Amino acid sequence: MCGIVGYIGREQAAPILLEGLSRLEYRGYDSAGVAVFDSQTEALAVHKAKGRLQVLSERLHGGADLDSTVGVGHTRWATHGAPSDANSHPQVSHSGKIAVVHNGIIENYAELKAFLMEQGVPFTSETDTEVVAQLIEYFYQGDLLQAVGRVLRRIQGAYALGILCADCPDQLVAVRKDSPLILGLGEDCTFIASDVTAILRHTRRVYYMEDGELAVLTREGIQCFNHLMQPIEKEVAAVDWEIDAAEKGGYEHFMFKEIMEQPEALRRCLSPRIRDGEIVLEDFPPDFLRDISRICIVACGSSYHVGMVGKYHLERLTRIPVETSLGSEFRYMDPIVDQHTLVIVISQSGETLDTMAALREARRLGGRILSIVNVVGSSIARESDQVLYTWAGPEIAVATTKAYTTQLALLSLLALKLARARGTLSDSEYHASLDAFQALPDKMEQILSRRDDIQYFASQYFNHNSIFFIGRNLDYALGLEGSLKLKEISYIHSEAYASGELKHGTISLIEDGTLVVALSTYEKLFAKAMSNVVEVKSRGASVLALTTERRREEMARIADAVMTIPDIHDLLLPCLGVVPLQLFAYYVALMRGCDIDKPRNLAKSVTVE
Ligand code: G6P
């Protein structure tokens, strides 16, 4: 979490930094700051403010007040020290000479701080980052890069750093270890950024930094170094995201825009991969998907919910045992992985630290790593043996939507491909499933065109305090995502339960008027789902059901309200079924006046453990 940006060029730096930060606010938004080298005073000018970036931006009149052509900026998701002006970044050394922006955590900061305090260095914040700024100054003897190198030998943890020194205003230093950082090459200018959306307006030519690398940026170019401080040559990558893909384009919220973009995102993700009745995945080595005796899926948040659906699909289609684990749990559970284990890592950002740690543990144990990722060139993508990109385009809203559906579609396609390769699926089943993939975007468009119905349901239920989602099998996995969407953006307490488990405890919470969202899209278990609806109704619940068109009437006889999705092959039910739940969460949050794109306490890219 936290977003970093840096600029050195010939234009005024502050407006560029603030504009870049506005694209990174999804990474953290409890405070923001910039440090620039002020050409008048020949010293660093540091401006920070608690709260949204807008507070800082207004205070600085969009940056127009700051006369400088070099600087760094930061938007924060607090880890060490509460959100406050003092704890905001940039953190500055005691003489004011060194300014540092940081994404990550310095794990041994306490002992380093104690050491520096013994040397008489005064501290002004509670952050781990201030230690880095003070330590650089402690070692600085006229060569910034050398001082940074000495600091890197002493700090432990995860960090992407942008460093500016008042003595050398013609350079910026960037460092990366376990937190994302890219470098941008413009005309007479260079950039540092946590992700490409921050600099897309200025350049599409980037370097992806590897762990342990450093870089010195000047107006003329970028020199990169390895962890031994030896100069290295890196390949320039071209980014193909469109600028307007990262803009709201007339929509009130990114989340709504991204919900509406889903059919197009699915077309981009699926069309090139289904050709002449066959699934054509990326160029995997011929043996990569052979001799697999076990599959482990690891992910966090919504990506984990994709993995839950994936388990059902993969086991049913391929008969290979599948375990889906949370990234944050995987490495601590002594996982069973060997060279015949396919480890599927799912991540929108490709930077989630827990997921990354799980990947590394799986690699250490000899597993074959296949990742499903949205952000091209991200850490998880680069550390995997093979990558399937979702091609959903930039996703800005903290609550994921189009990344979820494209991940799900891609994982389902992979399940089908594996089943075909193993001969566990008849030709006719295979082709029927493939036809369903091709019909998916159009069917999703039908749901989106009827969004007013869902808005109406939201208006009926938005003031409930607690909402339960129930379902079995695929519908249970779907309920987990529906419930997460609702709680993260509307702040309504919500839980998802496997319907059969209700009677083992949770049903005691059902009383007159409790809202239960009953999911019953999975045809095979429709009768069971109906029984559970009856069960909660007879205890006073109001039931908002989600089912398929073909079951609408039957469900309407019992439920208080019914949302439907077009009939589709089982494989793609959750992919369609999630759309009404996304819309429901969105409209409920809208009616409750919530900050939809930036819910409290959250961040989109979670790069701390
Ligand atoms: C955060 C986001 C979620 C996301 C999760 C995992 O919590 O708000 O939307 O599902 O991280 O992120 P990843 O980028 O690994 O999919």
Coordinates of C-alpha atoms and ligand atoms in Angstrom, one line a residue:
M1 CA 0.0 0.0 0.0
C2 CA 1.1 3.6 -0.2
G3 CA 1.8 5.2 -3.6
I4 CA 5.1 6.7 -4.6
V5 CA 5.8 9.1 -7.5
G6 CA 9.0 11.0 -8.5
Y7 CA 9.8 13.4 -11.3
I8 CA 12.9 15.0 -12.6
G9 CA 12.7 17.1 -15.8
R10 CA 12.4 20.6 -17.1
E11 CA 8.8 21.3 -16.2
Q12 CA 7.3 22.4 -12.9
A13 CA 7.5 19.2 -10.8
A14 CA 4.7 19.7 -8.2
P15 CA 1.7 19.6 -10.5
I16 CA 3.1 16.5 -12.2
L17 CA 3.6 14.9 -8.8
L18 CA 0.1 15.7 -7.5
E19 CA -1.5 14.5 -10.7
G20 CA 0.5 11.3 -10.5
L21 CA -0.6 10.8 -6.9
S22 CA -4.2 11.3 -7.8
R23 CA -3.8 8.0 -9.9
L24 CA -2.2 6.3 -6.9
E25 CA -4.7 7.2 -4.3
Y26 CA -6.3 3.8 -4.5
R27 CA -3.2 2.5 -2.8
G28 CA -3.8 4.5 0.4
Y29 CA -5.5 7.8 1.1
D30 CA -5.1 8.8 4.7
S31 CA -2.5 11.5 4.0
A32 CA -0.3 12.8 1.3
G33 CA 2.8 14.8 0.8
V34 CA 5.4 16.1 -1.7
A35 CA 9.0 17.2 -1.4
V36 CA 10.7 19.3 -4.1
F37 CA 14.0 21.0 -4.5
D38 CA 13.1 24.7 -4.3
S39 CA 15.2 26.6 -6.9
Q40 CA 14.8 29.9 -5.1
T41 CA 15.9 28.8 -1.6
E42 CA 18.1 25.9 -2.9
A43 CA 16.7 23.7 -0.1
L44 CA 14.0 21.0 0.0
A45 CA 10.5 22.3 0.4
V46 CA 8.2 19.6 2.1
H47 CA 4.5 19.9 2.2
K48 CA 2.3 17.2 3.9
A49 CA -1.3 17.0 4.9
K50 CA -3.4 14.5 6.8
G51 CA -6.5 13.4 4.8
R52 CA -7.2 13.0 1.1
L53 CA -4.8 14.2 -1.5
Q54 CA -7.3 17.0 -2.3
V55 CA -6.5 18.7 1.0
L56 CA -2.8 18.9 0.0
S57 CA -3.6 19.8 -3.5
E58 CA -5.8 22.7 -2.5
R59 CA -3.3 23.9 0.0
L60 CA -0.6 24.0 -2.8
H61 CA -3.0 25.4 -5.5
G62 CA -2.5 22.3 -7.5
G63 CA 1.3 22.6 -7.1
A64 CA 1.5 26.0 -8.9
D65 CA 3.1 27.5 -5.8
L66 CA 6.2 25.4 -5.9
D67 CA 9.0 26.5 -8.1
S68 CA 11.0 23.3 -8.8
T69 CA 11.7 20.7 -11.5
V70 CA 12.5 17.8 -9.3
G71 CA 10.6 16.1 -6.5
V72 CA 8.9 13.1 -4.9
G73 CA 5.4 12.5 -3.7
H74 CA 3.5 10.0 -1.6
T75 CA 0.0 8.9 -0.7
R76 CA -0.2 6.9 2.5
W77 CA -2.0 3.9 4.0
A78 CA -0.8 4.1 7.6
T79 CA 1.1 1.2 9.2
H80 CA 3.6 2.7 11.7
G81 CA 2.0 5.8 13.4
A82 CA -1.5 7.1 13.0
P83 CA -2.4 9.3 10.0
S84 CA -1.1 12.8 10.9
D85 CA 0.9 15.5 9.2
A86 CA 4.0 14.4 11.1
N87 CA 3.7 10.8 10.1
S88 CA 3.0 11.6 6.4
H89 CA 5.7 11.1 3.9
P90 CA 8.0 12.4 2.6
Q91 CA 10.0 11.8 5.8
V92 CA 13.0 14.1 6.1
S93 CA 16.3 13.8 7.9
H94 CA 16.9 16.1 10.8
S95 CA 18.9 18.7 8.8
G96 CA 16.2 18.7 6.1
K97 CA 18.7 17.5 3.5
I98 CA 17.3 14.1 2.7
A99 CA 13.6 13.4 1.8
V100 CA 12.3 9.8 1.5
V101 CA 9.0 8.4 0.2
H102 CA 8.5 4.7 1.1
N103 CA 6.1 1.9 0.3
G104 CA 6.5 -1.1 2.5
I105 CA 7.7 -1.8 6.1
I106 CA 11.2 -1.5 7.6
E107 CA 11.0 -4.4 10.0
N108 CA 14.1 -3.6 12.1
Y109 CA 13.3 0.1 12.4
A110 CA 13.1 0.1 16.2
E111 CA 16.7 -1.1 16.7
L112 CA 18.0 1.3 14.0
K113 CA 16.1 4.2 15.6
A114 CA 17.5 3.4 19.0
F115 CA 21.0 3.4 17.5
L116 CA 20.5 6.7 15.8
M117 CA 19.0 8.3 18.9
E118 CA 22.0 7.2 20.9
Q119 CA 24.0 9.2 18.4
G120 CA 21.9 12.2 19.2
V121 CA 19.7 12.1 16.1
P122 CA 16.3 13.7 16.9
F123 CA 13.1 12.0 15.5
T124 CA 9.9 13.8 14.8
S125 CA 7.5 10.9 13.7
E126 CA 6.5 7.5 14.7
T127 CA 7.1 6.0 11.2
D128 CA 9.6 3.3 10.2
T129 CA 10.4 5.4 7.2
E130 CA 12.0 8.3 9.1
V131 CA 14.7 5.8 10.1
V132 CA 15.7 5.5 6.4
A133 CA 15.9 9.2 5.9
Q134 CA 18.0 9.7 9.1
L135 CA 20.2 6.8 8.3
I136 CA 21.0 8.0 4.8
E137 CA 22.0 11.4 6.3
Y138 CA 24.1 9.6 8.9
F139 CA 26.1 7.8 6.2
Y140 CA 26.1 10.6 3.7
Q141 CA 29.5 12.0 2.8
G142 CA 28.8 13.7 -0.5
D143 CA 27.8 10.6 -2.5
L144 CA 24.1 9.9 -2.2
L145 CA 24.1 6.5 -4.0
Q146 CA 26.9 5.3 -1.7
A147 CA 25.0 6.4 1.4
V148 CA 21.9 4.6 0.2
G149 CA 23.9 1.5 -0.5
R150 CA 25.2 1.5 3.1
V151 CA 21.6 1.9 4.4
L152 CA 20.4 -1.0 2.3
R153 CA 22.9 -3.3 3.9
R154 CA 21.3 -2.5 7.3
I155 CA 17.6 -2.3 6.7
Q156 CA 15.3 -5.4 6.6
G157 CA 11.8 -5.6 5.3
A158 CA 10.0 -4.6 2.2
Y159 CA 10.5 -1.3 0.5
A160 CA 10.2 0.8 -2.6
L161 CA 12.0 4.1 -2.0
G162 CA 12.2 7.4 -3.7
I163 CA 15.0 9.6 -2.4
L164 CA 15.8 13.3 -3.0
C165 CA 18.9 15.1 -1.6
A166 CA 19.2 18.8 -1.4
D167 CA 22.9 18.6 -2.2
C168 CA 22.3 16.9 -5.5
P169 CA 19.1 18.3 -7.0
D170 CA 20.0 16.9 -10.4
Q171 CA 19.2 13.4 -9.5
L172 CA 16.7 11.1 -7.7
V173 CA 17.5 7.7 -6.3
A174 CA 15.1 4.8 -6.4
V175 CA 15.3 1.4 -4.7
R176 CA 13.1 -1.6 -4.7
K177 CA 12.7 -4.7 -2.6
D178 CA 9.4 -6.6 -2.3
S179 CA 7.3 -3.5 -3.0
P180 CA 6.5 -2.5 -6.6
L181 CA 8.3 0.3 -8.4
I182 CA 8.7 1.2 -12.0
L183 CA 10.8 3.8 -13.7
G184 CA 9.6 5.9 -16.6
L185 CA 11.6 7.4 -19.5
G186 CA 10.1 10.6 -21.0
E187 CA 11.5 13.4 -23.2
D188 CA 14.1 15.2 -21.1
C189 CA 12.6 13.8 -18.0
T190 CA 12.4 10.6 -15.9
F191 CA 9.9 9.2 -13.4
I192 CA 9.5 6.9 -10.4
A193 CA 6.1 5.4 -9.8
S194 CA 4.4 2.6 -7.8
D195 CA 2.4 1.8 -11.0
V196 CA 2.2 2.9 -14.6
T197 CA -1.1 4.7 -14.3
A198 CA 0.7 7.5 -12.4
I199 CA 2.9 8.3 -15.4
L200 CA 0.9 7.2 -18.4
R201 CA 0.2 10.8 -19.3
H202 CA 3.8 11.4 -19.8
T203 CA 5.3 8.2 -21.1
R204 CA 4.7 4.6 -22.0
R205 CA 8.4 3.6 -21.9
V206 CA 9.2 2.0 -18.6
Y207 CA 11.8 -0.2 -16.8
Y208 CA 10.4 -2.8 -14.3
M209 CA 12.8 -2.8 -11.4
E210 CA 13.8 -6.2 -9.9
D211 CA 14.2 -6.8 -6.2
G212 CA 17.5 -5.5 -4.9
E213 CA 18.0 -3.0 -7.7
L214 CA 18.7 0.7 -7.4
A215 CA 18.5 3.5 -10.0
V216 CA 19.8 7.0 -10.4
L217 CA 17.4 9.2 -12.4
T218 CA 18.5 12.4 -14.1
R219 CA 16.8 14.6 -16.7
E220 CA 18.9 12.8 -19.4
G221 CA 18.1 9.2 -18.4
I222 CA 18.3 6.4 -15.9
Q223 CA 21.2 4.3 -14.7
C224 CA 20.3 1.1 -12.9
F225 CA 22.4 -0.9 -10.5
N226 CA 22.2 -4.4 -9.1
H227 CA 22.4 -5.2 -5.4
L228 CA 26.2 -5.2 -5.6
M229 CA 26.0 -1.6 -6.9
Q230 CA 27.3 -2.7 -10.3
P231 CA 25.8 -0.8 -13.3
I232 CA 23.4 -3.0 -15.3
E233 CA 21.5 -2.6 -18.6
K234 CA 17.8 -3.1 -18.5
E235 CA 15.3 -3.6 -21.3
V236 CA 12.8 -0.8 -21.9
A237 CA 9.2 -2.1 -21.9
A238 CA 6.3 -0.5 -23.7
V239 CA 3.0 -0.1 -21.8
D240 CA -0.1 -0.6 -23.9
W241 CA -2.8 0.6 -21.5
E242 CA -4.8 3.6 -22.8
I243 CA -4.8 6.8 -20.8
D244 CA -8.6 7.0 -20.7
A245 CA -8.8 3.5 -19.3
A246 CA -7.5 5.0 -16.1
E247 CA -10.0 7.9 -16.1
K248 CA -13.6 8.0 -15.0
G249 CA -14.9 8.8 -18.5
G250 CA -18.1 10.5 -17.4
Y251 CA -19.1 7.9 -14.7
E252 CA -19.6 9.0 -11.2
H253 CA -17.4 6.3 -9.8
F254 CA -14.6 4.0 -11.0
M255 CA -16.5 1.1 -9.5
F256 CA -19.5 1.6 -11.6
K257 CA -17.4 2.2 -14.7
E258 CA -15.5 -1.0 -14.1
I259 CA -18.8 -3.0 -13.6
M260 CA -20.0 -1.7 -16.9
E261 CA -16.7 -2.5 -18.6
Q262 CA -17.0 -6.2 -17.8
P263 CA -18.4 -7.5 -21.1
E264 CA -15.7 -5.7 -23.0
A265 CA -13.0 -6.9 -20.6
L266 CA -14.2 -10.5 -21.0
R267 CA -14.1 -10.2 -24.8
R268 CA -10.5 -9.0 -24.6
C269 CA -9.6 -11.8 -22.2
L270 CA -11.4 -14.6 -24.0
S271 CA -11.6 -14.0 -27.7
P272 CA -7.9 -14.5 -28.5
R273 CA -7.9 -17.6 -26.4
I274 CA -10.7 -19.5 -28.1
R275 CA -9.9 -20.2 -31.8
D276 CA -11.5 -22.6 -34.2
G277 CA -13.2 -24.5 -31.4
E278 CA -10.0 -25.0 -29.3
I279 CA -8.6 -23.2 -26.3
V280 CA -5.3 -21.5 -27.2
L281 CA -3.5 -20.5 -24.0
E282 CA -0.1 -18.7 -23.9
D283 CA 2.9 -20.5 -25.2
F284 CA 3.4 -23.0 -22.3
P285 CA 6.1 -25.6 -22.6
P286 CA 4.5 -28.8 -23.7
D287 CA 5.0 -30.5 -20.4
F288 CA 3.9 -27.7 -18.2
L289 CA 0.4 -29.0 -17.7
R290 CA 1.3 -32.7 -17.8
D291 CA 1.6 -35.2 -14.9
I292 CA -0.1 -33.0 -12.3
S293 CA -1.2 -34.9 -9.3
R294 CA -2.4 -32.0 -7.2
I295 CA -3.4 -28.3 -7.6
C296 CA -2.9 -25.6 -5.0
I297 CA -4.6 -22.3 -5.6
V298 CA -3.4 -19.3 -3.5
A299 CA -4.8 -15.8 -3.4
C300 CA -6.2 -13.1 -1.1
G301 CA -9.5 -11.2 -1.0
S302 CA -11.7 -11.5 -4.0
S303 CA -9.0 -13.4 -5.9
Y304 CA -9.3 -16.0 -3.2
H305 CA -13.0 -16.3 -3.9
V306 CA -12.2 -16.9 -7.5
G307 CA -10.0 -19.7 -6.3
M308 CA -12.9 -21.1 -4.3
V309 CA -15.0 -21.4 -7.5
G310 CA -11.9 -22.7 -9.3
K311 CA -11.7 -25.6 -6.8
Y312 CA -15.2 -26.8 -7.7
H313 CA -14.6 -26.5 -11.4
L314 CA -11.2 -28.0 -11.5
E315 CA -12.0 -31.0 -9.4
R316 CA -15.2 -31.7 -11.2
L317 CA -13.7 -31.4 -14.6
T318 CA -10.2 -32.8 -14.2
R319 CA -10.6 -35.1 -11.1
I320 CA -7.3 -33.7 -9.8
P321 CA -7.5 -32.8 -6.0
V322 CA -7.5 -29.1 -5.5
E323 CA -6.9 -27.1 -2.4
T324 CA -7.6 -23.3 -2.3
S325 CA -5.7 -21.4 0.4
L326 CA -5.4 -17.9 1.6
G327 CA -2.1 -16.3 0.6
S328 CA -1.7 -15.2 4.2
E329 CA -2.1 -18.8 5.6
F330 CA -0.3 -20.8 3.0
R331 CA 3.3 -20.4 4.0
Y332 CA 2.5 -21.1 7.7
M333 CA 0.7 -24.4 7.1
D334 CA 3.6 -26.5 5.9
P335 CA 2.0 -27.0 2.5
I336 CA 2.3 -30.2 0.6
V337 CA 3.8 -29.2 -2.8
D338 CA 6.2 -31.0 -5.1
Q339 CA 7.2 -31.0 -8.8
H340 CA 3.8 -32.6 -9.7
T341 CA 1.9 -29.8 -8.0
L342 CA 0.5 -27.1 -10.1
V343 CA 0.3 -23.9 -8.0
I344 CA -2.2 -21.4 -9.4
V345 CA -1.5 -17.9 -8.0
I346 CA -4.3 -15.4 -8.6
S347 CA -3.8 -11.6 -8.1
Q348 CA -5.2 -8.5 -9.8
S349 CA -2.3 -6.3 -8.8
G350 CA 0.4 -8.9 -9.0
E351 CA 1.8 -7.2 -5.9
T352 CA -0.1 -8.6 -2.9
L353 CA 2.6 -9.4 -0.4
D354 CA 1.0 -12.4 1.2
T355 CA 0.2 -14.0 -2.2
M356 CA 3.8 -13.3 -3.3
A357 CA 5.1 -14.9 -0.1
A358 CA 3.0 -18.0 -0.8
L359 CA 4.3 -18.1 -4.4
R360 CA 7.9 -18.1 -3.1
E361 CA 7.2 -20.8 -0.6
A362 CA 5.6 -22.9 -3.4
R363 CA 8.6 -22.4 -5.6
R364 CA 11.0 -23.3 -2.8
L365 CA 9.1 -26.6 -2.5
G366 CA 9.4 -27.3 -6.2
G367 CA 5.9 -26.5 -7.4
R368 CA 5.1 -25.3 -10.9
I369 CA 3.8 -21.8 -10.7
L370 CA 1.1 -20.5 -13.0
S371 CA -0.3 -17.1 -12.2
I372 CA -3.4 -15.3 -13.3
V373 CA -2.7 -11.6 -13.1
N374 CA -4.0 -8.3 -14.4
V375 CA -1.1 -6.0 -14.1
V376 CA 1.5 -6.8 -16.8
G377 CA 5.1 -6.9 -15.5
S378 CA 4.0 -7.0 -11.9
S379 CA 6.1 -8.9 -9.3
I380 CA 3.9 -12.1 -9.2
A381 CA 3.8 -12.2 -13.0
R382 CA 7.6 -12.0 -13.2
E383 CA 8.3 -14.6 -10.6
S384 CA 5.9 -17.2 -12.0
D385 CA 6.9 -19.9 -14.4
Q386 CA 3.9 -19.1 -16.6
V387 CA 1.4 -16.2 -16.6
L388 CA -2.1 -15.9 -17.9
Y389 CA -3.0 -12.2 -18.1
T390 CA -6.6 -11.2 -17.6
W391 CA -6.3 -8.1 -19.9
A392 CA -9.0 -6.4 -17.9
G393 CA -7.3 -3.0 -18.2
P394 CA -6.5 -0.8 -15.2
E395 CA -8.8 -1.3 -12.3
I396 CA -8.9 1.7 -10.0
A397 CA -11.8 1.2 -7.6
V398 CA -10.7 -0.5 -4.4
A399 CA -13.5 -3.0 -4.6
T400 CA -12.6 -5.3 -7.5
T401 CA -15.2 -6.1 -10.2
K402 CA -13.8 -6.6 -13.7
A403 CA -10.6 -8.2 -12.4
Y404 CA -12.7 -10.7 -10.5
T405 CA -14.9 -11.7 -13.5
T406 CA -11.9 -12.0 -15.9
Q407 CA -9.9 -14.0 -13.4
L408 CA -12.9 -16.3 -13.0
A409 CA -13.4 -16.7 -16.7
L410 CA -9.8 -17.4 -17.3
L411 CA -9.5 -20.0 -14.5
S412 CA -12.6 -21.7 -15.8
L413 CA -11.1 -21.8 -19.3
L414 CA -8.0 -23.3 -17.8
A415 CA -10.0 -26.0 -16.1
L416 CA -11.6 -26.8 -19.4
K417 CA -8.3 -27.0 -21.1
L418 CA -6.8 -29.3 -18.5
A419 CA -9.8 -31.5 -18.6
R420 CA -9.6 -31.7 -22.4
A421 CA -5.9 -32.6 -22.1
R422 CA -6.5 -35.3 -19.6
G423 CA -9.4 -36.8 -21.5
T424 CA -11.9 -36.4 -18.6
L425 CA -14.5 -34.6 -20.7
S426 CA -16.5 -35.7 -23.7
D427 CA -16.2 -33.8 -26.9
S428 CA -19.8 -32.7 -26.8
E429 CA -19.4 -31.4 -23.2
Y430 CA -16.2 -29.6 -24.2
H431 CA -17.8 -27.8 -27.2
A432 CA -21.0 -26.9 -25.2
S433 CA -18.8 -25.3 -22.6
L434 CA -16.8 -23.4 -25.1
D435 CA -20.0 -22.0 -26.7
A436 CA -21.0 -20.8 -23.3
F437 CA -17.8 -18.8 -23.0
Q438 CA -18.5 -17.1 -26.3
A439 CA -22.0 -16.2 -25.2
L440 CA -20.8 -14.8 -21.8
P441 CA -20.2 -11.1 -22.7
D442 CA -23.6 -10.7 -24.4
K443 CA -25.4 -12.3 -21.5
M444 CA -23.6 -10.1 -19.1
E445 CA -24.7 -7.1 -21.1
Q446 CA -28.3 -8.2 -20.6
I447 CA -27.9 -8.1 -16.9
L448 CA -26.3 -4.6 -17.0
S449 CA -29.1 -3.3 -19.2
R450 CA -31.6 -4.2 -16.5
R451 CA -29.6 -2.6 -13.7
D452 CA -32.6 -0.4 -12.7
D453 CA -34.3 -3.5 -11.2
I454 CA -31.3 -4.0 -8.9
Q455 CA -31.2 -0.3 -8.0
Y456 CA -34.9 -0.7 -7.0
F457 CA -34.0 -3.7 -4.7
A458 CA -31.2 -1.7 -3.2
S459 CA -33.6 1.1 -2.4
Q460 CA -35.8 -1.4 -0.5
Y461 CA -33.0 -2.9 1.6
F462 CA -30.2 -0.3 1.9
N463 CA -30.9 0.5 5.6
H464 CA -30.5 -3.0 6.9
N465 CA -27.8 -3.4 9.5
S466 CA -26.9 -7.0 8.9
I467 CA -27.3 -9.1 5.8
F468 CA -26.6 -12.8 5.3
F469 CA -25.7 -14.4 2.0
I470 CA -26.5 -18.1 1.7
G471 CA -25.8 -20.7 -1.1
R472 CA -24.4 -24.1 -1.7
N473 CA -21.3 -25.1 -3.7
L474 CA -20.9 -22.6 -6.6
D475 CA -23.5 -20.4 -5.0
Y476 CA -21.6 -20.5 -1.7
A477 CA -18.4 -19.3 -3.4
L478 CA -20.5 -16.6 -5.1
G479 CA -22.0 -15.6 -1.8
L480 CA -18.6 -15.0 -0.3
E481 CA -17.8 -12.5 -3.0
G482 CA -21.3 -10.9 -2.9
S483 CA -21.0 -10.4 0.9
L484 CA -17.5 -9.0 0.7
K485 CA -18.5 -6.5 -2.0
L486 CA -21.4 -5.3 0.1
K487 CA -19.5 -5.0 3.4
E488 CA -16.4 -3.4 2.0
I489 CA -18.1 -0.5 0.3
S490 CA -21.4 0.0 2.3
Y491 CA -20.1 -0.9 5.8
I492 CA -23.2 -3.1 6.4
H493 CA -22.3 -6.1 8.5
S494 CA -22.6 -9.1 6.2
E495 CA -21.7 -12.8 6.3
A496 CA -21.8 -15.5 3.7
Y497 CA -22.7 -19.1 4.8
A498 CA -22.9 -22.4 3.1
S499 CA -26.7 -22.8 3.4
G500 CA -26.4 -26.3 5.0
E501 CA -24.3 -24.8 7.8
L502 CA -27.0 -22.2 8.9
K503 CA -28.7 -24.7 11.2
H504 CA -25.5 -25.3 13.1
G505 CA -25.6 -21.9 14.7
T506 CA -26.2 -18.9 12.5
I507 CA -29.8 -19.5 12.1
S508 CA -30.2 -18.3 15.7
L509 CA -29.5 -14.8 14.3
I510 CA -32.4 -14.8 11.9
E511 CA -35.4 -12.9 13.3
D512 CA -38.3 -10.9 11.9
G513 CA -37.1 -8.8 8.9
T514 CA -33.4 -10.1 8.8
L515 CA -32.4 -9.8 5.1
V516 CA -31.1 -13.0 3.6
V517 CA -29.7 -12.9 0.1
A518 CA -30.4 -16.5 -1.1
L519 CA -28.3 -17.6 -4.1
S520 CA -29.7 -20.5 -6.1
T521 CA -28.2 -20.3 -9.6
Y522 CA -26.7 -23.8 -9.5
E523 CA -29.4 -25.9 -11.2
K524 CA -28.2 -29.1 -9.7
L525 CA -28.9 -27.9 -6.2
F526 CA -31.9 -25.7 -6.8
A527 CA -34.3 -27.9 -4.8
K528 CA -31.9 -27.8 -1.8
A529 CA -31.6 -24.0 -2.1
M530 CA -35.4 -23.7 -2.1
S531 CA -35.6 -25.7 1.2
N532 CA -33.1 -23.3 2.8
V533 CA -35.2 -20.3 1.6
V534 CA -38.2 -21.9 3.3
E535 CA -36.2 -22.5 6.4
V536 CA -35.2 -18.9 6.9
K537 CA -38.6 -17.5 5.7
S538 CA -40.3 -19.5 8.4
R539 CA -38.1 -17.8 11.0
G540 CA -39.1 -14.3 9.8
A541 CA -36.3 -13.5 7.2
S542 CA -36.9 -11.3 4.2
V543 CA -35.5 -13.1 1.2
L544 CA -33.9 -11.5 -1.8
A545 CA -33.1 -14.4 -4.1
L546 CA -30.8 -14.6 -7.0
T547 CA -31.5 -17.4 -9.5
T548 CA -31.6 -18.2 -13.2
E549 CA -34.4 -17.1 -15.6
R550 CA -35.7 -20.6 -15.9
R551 CA -36.3 -20.7 -12.1
R552 CA -37.7 -17.2 -11.6
E553 CA -41.3 -18.1 -11.2
E554 CA -40.7 -21.0 -8.8
M555 CA -38.5 -18.9 -6.6
A556 CA -40.9 -15.9 -6.7
R557 CA -43.5 -18.1 -5.0
I558 CA -41.4 -18.1 -1.8
A559 CA -38.9 -15.3 -1.9
D560 CA -39.9 -11.7 -1.2
A561 CA -37.9 -10.4 -4.3
V562 CA -36.1 -12.2 -7.1
M563 CA -33.1 -11.1 -9.2
T564 CA -32.2 -13.3 -12.2
I565 CA -29.4 -14.0 -14.5
P566 CA -29.7 -15.5 -18.0
D567 CA -29.4 -19.3 -18.1
I568 CA -25.8 -20.4 -18.9
H569 CA -23.5 -23.4 -18.5
D570 CA -22.7 -24.2 -14.9
L571 CA -19.0 -23.2 -15.5
L572 CA -19.9 -19.6 -16.0
L573 CA -22.7 -19.2 -13.5
P574 CA -20.6 -17.4 -10.8
C575 CA -19.2 -15.1 -13.5
L576 CA -22.7 -13.9 -14.4
G577 CA -24.1 -14.3 -10.9
V578 CA -21.7 -11.9 -9.4
V579 CA -22.8 -8.9 -11.5
P580 CA -26.2 -8.4 -9.8
L581 CA -24.4 -8.7 -6.5
Q582 CA -21.8 -6.1 -7.5
L583 CA -24.6 -3.7 -8.6
F584 CA -26.6 -4.4 -5.4
A585 CA -23.5 -3.5 -3.3
Y586 CA -22.8 -0.4 -5.4
Y587 CA -26.4 1.0 -5.2
V588 CA -26.7 0.2 -1.5
A589 CA -23.4 2.1 -0.8
L590 CA -24.5 5.0 -3.0
M591 CA -27.8 5.3 -1.1
R592 CA -25.9 5.2 2.2
G593 CA -23.7 8.0 1.0
C594 CA -20.5 6.0 1.2
D595 CA -17.1 6.8 -0.4
I596 CA -17.5 4.0 -3.0
D597 CA -14.1 4.1 -4.7
K598 CA -12.1 4.6 -1.5
P599 CA -13.8 2.7 1.4
R600 CA -12.4 3.5 4.8
N601 CA -9.4 1.6 6.1
L602 CA -8.8 -0.3 2.8
A603 CA -6.3 -0.1 0.0
K604 CA -6.3 -1.8 -3.3
S605 CA -2.8 -3.1 -3.4
V606 CA -1.9 -4.7 -0.1
T607 CA 1.9 -4.8 0.1
V608 CA 2.2 -5.4 3.8
E609 CA 1.8 -8.7 5.7
Ligands
G6P1 C1 -7.3 -5.9 -1.7 C2 -8.3 -5.4 -2.7 C3 -9.2 -6.6 -3.1 C4 -8.3 -7.7 -3.6 C5 -7.3 -8.2 -2.6 C6 -6.2 -9.1 -3.3 O1 -7.9 -6.2 -0.5 O2 -9.1 -4.4 -2.1 O3 -10.1 -6.2 -4.1 O4 -9.2 -8.8 -3.9 O5 -6.5 -7.0 -2.2 O6 -5.6 -8.3 -4.3 P1 -4.9 -8.9 -5.6 O7 -4.3 -7.7 -6.3 O8 -3.8 -9.9 -5.1 O9 -6.0 -9.6 -6.4

